[in-house]
């Protein structure tokens, strides 16, 4: 169980020098747009693998006219304190993210950190999740898988790299058949693993949502599915490979790979009647919050993982149903929450003791 006790920013985003401590339970950051609320959440999210909640280029994280950024954290893991430092370091004319735990950046230490911290994230654009692009919905699902499997991003990146390598071979004048065969075998293996993990994740969410009906008055019945004509054939490795081989000419002409988990979509059916894309913004937000609640319940009770919640601009479109789901999360789980909004009164419904931060006045 991980909790962030305090944080310091140096030359990070809009902050020259900023330090604050956090409550172990509920932290609410409010202030004007552009004051830095999301930047604080982004800084918190950088402890995990990857580029944070915005997936930003590291160069964009450095305050203008500065050469580097530094973030210091006091992180509590299983009631032990760890000093974390994150900063950028030049490498091959680019920047790489460096993480040190108690001044140690060894592989074992970083593995310990990655296994100890997990995030569940809400971003404002998720209010239109089912009207966004399929790639955005895939990324949403992949974030949920990553919250319980910290090696999942390595699988996704390896798969994408293999697709690019295959495309490069197909576009070359002299095709190396042995290399192409090896790449296509790898794509099949990785693709099937991604399909299986995504299907398993949706089955988990559907089961959790159904089980939680008994103690939560959800506004909708929700069923999540993968939409993928290729996957619907229950494809085997041999069939997958044969399809790849047969599509070489097509893929060479049009670029890319015309089927696989990178082409899947995630759909949600409401009350077994209609698609979630027909819902209003506030109603789509309800579905997203239900899914996050279900995932958190699974992580805490089945995986023994206590995630940290990062909810950016959560205050808008909070009708009574959304407020109830959010309150249920806060009251149900002994985990740390970070919520942002433009005004303090947006969170007047929170009865639990909370620590409020006026970011505009910092």
Coordinates of C-alpha atoms in Angstrom, one line a residue:
X1 CA 0.0 0.0 0.0
X2 CA 1.6 3.2 -1.2
X3 CA 0.8 6.8 -0.2
X4 CA 2.4 10.1 -1.2
X5 CA 3.2 12.1 2.0
X6 CA 4.7 15.2 0.3
X7 CA 6.1 16.4 -3.0
X8 CA 8.6 19.1 -4.2
X9 CA 8.8 20.5 -7.8
X10 CA 11.7 22.3 -9.2
X11 CA 11.4 23.8 -12.7
X12 CA 8.5 21.4 -13.5
X13 CA 5.8 22.7 -15.8
X14 CA 4.6 26.1 -14.4
X15 CA 6.3 25.6 -11.0
X16 CA 9.7 27.1 -10.3
X17 CA 9.8 25.9 -6.7
X18 CA 6.8 24.3 -5.1
X19 CA 6.4 22.0 -2.0
X20 CA 3.4 20.7 -0.2
X21 CA 2.4 17.8 2.0
X22 CA -0.7 15.6 1.4
X23 CA -3.3 13.9 3.5
X24 CA -3.2 10.1 3.6
X25 CA -6.8 9.9 2.5
X26 CA -8.5 12.7 0.5
X27 CA -6.8 15.6 -1.2
X28 CA -8.8 18.2 -3.1
X29 CA -6.9 20.7 -5.3
X30 CA -9.0 23.7 -6.6
X31 CA -8.2 26.8 -8.5
X32 CA -8.4 28.7 -11.8
X33 CA -7.8 27.0 -15.1
X34 CA -4.1 27.1 -15.8
X35 CA -3.1 27.4 -12.2
X36 CA -1.3 24.1 -12.2
X37 CA -3.8 21.6 -10.7
X38 CA -3.3 19.0 -13.5
X39 CA 0.5 19.6 -13.4
X40 CA 0.5 18.4 -9.8
X41 CA -1.4 15.2 -10.8
X42 CA 1.0 14.7 -13.7
X43 CA 4.0 15.0 -11.4
X44 CA 2.4 12.5 -9.0
X45 CA 1.8 10.1 -11.9
X46 CA 5.4 10.1 -13.1
X47 CA 6.4 7.8 -10.3
X48 CA 4.9 5.0 -12.4
X49 CA 6.4 3.7 -15.7
X50 CA 5.8 5.9 -18.7
X51 CA 5.3 9.6 -19.3
X52 CA 2.5 10.3 -16.8
X53 CA -1.2 11.0 -17.3
X54 CA -0.7 13.3 -20.3
X55 CA 1.8 11.1 -22.0
X56 CA 3.9 14.2 -22.6
X57 CA 7.2 14.6 -24.2
X58 CA 9.8 15.0 -21.4
X59 CA 11.0 18.3 -22.9
X60 CA 7.5 19.8 -22.3
X61 CA 7.7 19.0 -18.6
X62 CA 10.6 21.3 -18.1
X63 CA 9.8 24.9 -17.2
X64 CA 10.5 27.3 -20.0
X65 CA 14.1 28.7 -20.1
X66 CA 15.3 25.9 -17.8
X67 CA 17.5 22.9 -18.6
X68 CA 16.0 20.2 -16.4
X69 CA 13.3 19.4 -13.8
X70 CA 13.4 17.7 -10.5
X71 CA 10.6 16.2 -8.4
X72 CA 11.2 14.9 -4.9
X73 CA 8.6 12.7 -3.2
X74 CA 8.3 11.2 0.3
X75 CA 6.5 8.0 -0.5
X76 CA 5.2 5.6 2.2
X77 CA 5.1 1.9 1.2
X78 CA 3.9 -0.6 3.8
X79 CA 4.5 2.0 6.5
X80 CA 8.1 2.5 5.5
X81 CA 9.3 5.9 4.1
X82 CA 11.2 6.1 0.8
X83 CA 12.7 9.2 -0.8
X84 CA 12.0 9.3 -4.5
X85 CA 13.7 11.6 -7.0
X86 CA 12.7 12.0 -10.7
X87 CA 14.6 14.1 -13.1
X88 CA 15.5 14.3 -16.8
X89 CA 18.9 13.4 -18.2
X90 CA 20.2 14.0 -21.7
X91 CA 20.7 10.8 -23.8
X92 CA 21.4 10.8 -27.6
X93 CA 20.2 14.4 -28.1
X94 CA 17.0 13.5 -26.2
X95 CA 15.9 13.3 -22.6
X96 CA 15.2 10.2 -20.5
X97 CA 13.4 9.9 -17.2
X98 CA 15.6 8.9 -14.3
X99 CA 14.1 7.6 -11.0
X100 CA 16.0 7.1 -7.8
X101 CA 14.7 5.4 -4.7
X102 CA 16.8 6.4 -1.6
X103 CA 19.4 7.5 -4.1
X104 CA 19.4 4.0 -5.8
X105 CA 18.4 3.5 -9.4
X106 CA 19.2 -0.2 -9.7
X107 CA 16.8 -2.5 -11.7
X108 CA 15.8 -4.3 -8.5
X109 CA 14.9 -1.1 -6.7
X110 CA 12.9 0.2 -9.7
X111 CA 11.1 -3.1 -9.9
X112 CA 10.2 -2.8 -6.2
X113 CA 8.8 0.7 -6.8
X114 CA 6.8 -0.4 -9.9
X115 CA 5.3 -3.3 -8.0
X116 CA 4.4 -1.1 -5.1
X117 CA 2.5 1.7 -6.8
X118 CA -0.6 1.6 -9.0
X119 CA -2.9 4.4 -10.3
X120 CA -6.5 4.7 -11.4
X121 CA -7.0 7.8 -13.4
X122 CA -9.9 10.0 -14.5
X123 CA -9.3 12.7 -17.1
X124 CA -11.9 15.3 -18.3
X125 CA -12.0 13.8 -21.9
X126 CA -13.2 10.5 -20.4
X127 CA -16.7 12.2 -20.1
X128 CA -16.9 11.5 -23.8
X129 CA -15.2 8.1 -23.7
X130 CA -17.8 6.4 -25.9
X131 CA -17.9 9.2 -28.5
X132 CA -14.1 9.4 -28.7
X133 CA -11.9 7.4 -31.1
X134 CA -11.4 3.6 -30.7
X135 CA -7.8 4.2 -29.9
X136 CA -8.7 6.3 -26.9
X137 CA -11.0 3.5 -25.6
X138 CA -8.3 0.9 -26.2
X139 CA -5.9 3.1 -24.2
X140 CA -8.5 3.5 -21.4
X141 CA -8.8 -0.3 -21.1
X142 CA -5.0 -0.8 -21.3
X143 CA -4.6 1.6 -18.4
X144 CA -6.9 -0.6 -16.3
X145 CA -4.9 -3.7 -17.2
X146 CA -1.7 -1.8 -16.4
X147 CA -3.0 -1.0 -12.9
X148 CA -2.7 -4.6 -12.0
X149 CA 0.1 -5.7 -14.3
X150 CA 3.0 -3.3 -14.4
X151 CA 4.7 -5.2 -17.2
X152 CA 1.7 -4.7 -19.6
X153 CA 3.1 -1.6 -21.2
X154 CA 6.2 -3.6 -22.2
X155 CA 3.9 -6.0 -24.1
X156 CA 2.0 -3.2 -25.8
X157 CA 5.2 -1.4 -26.8
X158 CA 6.8 -4.6 -28.1
X159 CA 3.7 -5.4 -30.2
X160 CA 3.7 -1.8 -31.7
X161 CA 7.4 -2.1 -32.5
X162 CA 6.9 -5.4 -34.3
X163 CA 4.1 -3.9 -36.4
X164 CA 6.4 -1.0 -37.4
X165 CA 9.2 -3.4 -38.2
X166 CA 6.9 -5.5 -40.4
X167 CA 5.7 -2.5 -42.3
X168 CA 9.3 -1.4 -42.8
X169 CA 10.2 -4.8 -44.3
X170 CA 7.1 -4.8 -46.6
X171 CA 8.0 -1.4 -47.9
X172 CA 11.6 -2.4 -48.7
X173 CA 12.8 -3.4 -52.2
X174 CA 14.5 -6.5 -51.1
X175 CA 12.3 -8.4 -48.6
X176 CA 14.1 -10.7 -46.1
X177 CA 11.6 -13.5 -45.9
X178 CA 13.2 -15.1 -42.9
X179 CA 13.1 -11.9 -40.9
X180 CA 9.5 -11.2 -42.1
X181 CA 8.4 -14.7 -40.9
X182 CA 10.0 -14.2 -37.5
X183 CA 8.4 -10.8 -37.1
X184 CA 5.0 -12.1 -38.1
X185 CA 5.3 -15.0 -35.7
X186 CA 6.1 -12.5 -32.9
X187 CA 3.1 -10.3 -33.9
X188 CA 0.8 -13.3 -33.6
X189 CA 2.1 -14.4 -30.2
X190 CA 2.0 -10.8 -28.8
X191 CA -1.4 -10.0 -30.4
X192 CA -3.1 -13.1 -29.0
X193 CA -1.7 -12.3 -25.6
X194 CA -3.1 -8.7 -25.8
X195 CA -6.5 -10.1 -27.0
X196 CA -6.6 -12.5 -24.0
X197 CA -5.7 -9.9 -21.4
X198 CA -8.2 -7.4 -22.7
X199 CA -11.0 -10.0 -22.8
X200 CA -10.1 -11.1 -19.2
X201 CA -10.1 -7.5 -18.1
X202 CA -13.6 -6.9 -19.5
X203 CA -14.9 -10.1 -18.0
X204 CA -13.5 -8.9 -14.6
X205 CA -15.3 -5.6 -14.9
X206 CA -18.6 -7.1 -16.0
X207 CA -18.5 -9.5 -13.1
X208 CA -17.6 -6.8 -10.6
X209 CA -20.3 -4.4 -11.9
X210 CA -22.9 -7.2 -11.6
X211 CA -21.8 -8.2 -8.1
X212 CA -21.8 -4.6 -6.8
X213 CA -25.5 -4.1 -7.8
X214 CA -26.4 -5.6 -4.4
X215 CA -24.9 -2.8 -2.3
X216 CA -25.0 0.1 -4.8
X217 CA -27.9 1.5 -6.6
X218 CA -26.4 2.0 -10.1
X219 CA -28.4 4.0 -12.5
X220 CA -27.6 1.6 -15.4
X221 CA -26.9 -2.0 -16.1
X222 CA -23.6 -1.9 -18.1
X223 CA -22.0 -4.6 -20.2
X224 CA -18.6 -4.1 -21.8
X225 CA -17.4 -5.9 -24.9
X226 CA -14.6 -5.9 -27.4
X227 CA -15.7 -5.2 -31.0
X228 CA -13.4 -6.9 -33.4
X229 CA -14.5 -8.9 -36.4
X230 CA -11.2 -10.6 -36.6
X231 CA -11.3 -11.7 -33.0
X232 CA -14.9 -12.9 -33.3
X233 CA -13.7 -15.8 -35.3
X234 CA -11.9 -17.1 -32.2
X235 CA -8.7 -17.0 -34.2
X236 CA -5.9 -19.5 -33.5
X237 CA -2.2 -18.8 -33.8
X238 CA -2.0 -20.7 -37.1
X239 CA -5.0 -18.8 -38.6
X240 CA -3.7 -15.5 -37.3
X241 CA -0.3 -16.2 -39.0
X242 CA -2.0 -17.3 -42.3
X243 CA -4.1 -14.1 -42.3
X244 CA -1.0 -12.0 -41.8
X245 CA 0.8 -13.7 -44.7
X246 CA -2.2 -13.4 -47.0
X247 CA -2.5 -9.6 -46.3
X248 CA 1.1 -8.7 -47.1
X249 CA 0.2 -7.2 -50.5
X250 CA -2.7 -5.2 -49.1
X251 CA -0.6 -4.0 -46.1
X252 CA 2.3 -3.1 -48.4
X253 CA 0.0 -1.0 -50.7
X254 CA -2.0 0.8 -47.9
X255 CA 0.5 0.7 -45.1
X256 CA 0.0 -0.6 -41.6
X257 CA -1.6 -3.9 -40.6
X258 CA -5.3 -4.2 -41.3
X259 CA -6.2 -6.4 -38.4
X260 CA -5.1 -7.2 -34.8
X261 CA -5.7 -5.8 -31.3
X262 CA -4.5 -2.3 -32.5
X263 CA -7.8 -2.3 -34.6
X264 CA -10.2 -3.3 -31.8
X265 CA -12.9 -1.1 -30.3
X266 CA -14.4 -1.2 -26.8
X267 CA -18.2 -0.9 -26.7
X268 CA -20.6 -0.6 -23.8
X269 CA -24.3 -1.6 -23.8
X270 CA -26.8 -0.1 -21.5
X271 CA -29.6 -2.2 -20.0
X272 CA -29.1 -4.6 -23.0
X273 CA -30.8 -2.0 -25.1
X274 CA -28.5 0.6 -26.6
X275 CA -24.9 1.7 -27.0
X276 CA -23.2 4.1 -24.5
X277 CA -22.3 6.5 -27.3
X278 CA -26.0 7.7 -27.2
X279 CA -25.7 8.9 -23.6
X280 CA -25.1 12.4 -22.5
X281 CA -21.8 13.7 -21.2
X282 CA -22.9 13.3 -17.6
X283 CA -24.2 9.8 -18.2
X284 CA -21.0 8.7 -19.9
X285 CA -19.1 10.0 -16.9
X286 CA -21.4 7.8 -14.7
X287 CA -20.3 4.7 -16.8
X288 CA -16.6 5.6 -16.4
X289 CA -16.9 6.1 -12.6
X290 CA -18.7 2.8 -12.4
X291 CA -15.9 1.1 -14.2
X292 CA -13.2 2.7 -12.1
X293 CA -15.2 1.7 -8.9
X294 CA -15.4 -1.9 -10.2
X295 CA -11.7 -2.0 -11.1
X296 CA -10.7 -0.6 -7.7
X297 CA -12.9 -3.2 -6.0
X298 CA -11.1 -5.9 -8.0
X299 CA -7.6 -4.6 -7.2
X300 CA -8.2 -4.2 -3.5
X301 CA -10.1 -7.4 -2.9
X302 CA -8.6 -9.8 -5.4
X303 CA -5.1 -8.5 -6.2
X304 CA -4.3 -7.0 -2.8
X305 CA -3.3 -3.8 -4.6
X306 CA -4.3 -0.4 -3.1
X307 CA -4.2 2.1 -6.0
X308 CA -3.9 5.8 -5.8
X309 CA -6.7 7.7 -7.5
X310 CA -6.0 10.7 -9.7
X311 CA -9.2 12.5 -10.7
X312 CA -8.6 15.6 -12.8
X313 CA -11.5 18.1 -13.1
X314 CA -13.8 15.7 -11.6
X315 CA -16.1 18.4 -10.2
X316 CA -18.1 19.1 -13.4
X317 CA -21.3 17.1 -14.3
X318 CA -21.5 15.5 -10.9
X319 CA -25.2 14.8 -10.5
X320 CA -26.5 12.8 -7.6
X321 CA -25.6 9.5 -9.2
X322 CA -22.0 10.5 -9.9
X323 CA -21.6 12.0 -6.5
X324 CA -22.8 8.8 -4.9
X325 CA -20.4 6.7 -6.9
X326 CA -17.5 9.0 -6.0
X327 CA -18.5 9.0 -2.3
X328 CA -18.7 5.2 -2.4
X329 CA -15.1 5.0 -3.6
X330 CA -13.9 7.4 -0.9
X331 CA -15.8 5.7 1.9
X332 CA -15.3 2.1 0.7
X333 CA -11.5 2.0 0.3
X334 CA -8.6 2.9 2.5
X335 CA -6.6 4.4 -0.3
X336 CA -5.3 7.9 -1.2
X337 CA -7.3 10.2 -3.5
X338 CA -6.4 13.4 -5.4
X339 CA -9.3 15.3 -6.9
X340 CA -9.1 18.6 -8.8
X341 CA -11.8 21.2 -9.7
X342 CA -12.1 24.9 -10.4
X343 CA -14.0 25.7 -7.2
X344 CA -14.0 24.5 -3.6
X345 CA -17.8 24.4 -3.4
X346 CA -17.9 21.7 -6.1
X347 CA -16.8 19.3 -3.4
X348 CA -19.3 20.4 -0.7
X349 CA -20.9 16.9 -0.9
X350 CA -17.8 15.3 0.6
X351 CA -18.5 14.6 4.2
X352 CA -15.2 12.8 4.9
X353 CA -12.4 14.9 6.3
X354 CA -10.5 16.3 3.3
X355 CA -7.5 18.5 2.9
X356 CA -8.1 21.4 0.5
X357 CA -5.5 23.2 -1.5
X358 CA -6.1 26.6 -3.2
X359 CA -3.7 26.2 -6.1
X360 CA -4.5 29.8 -7.5
X361 CA -3.0 31.3 -4.3
X362 CA 0.2 29.4 -4.3

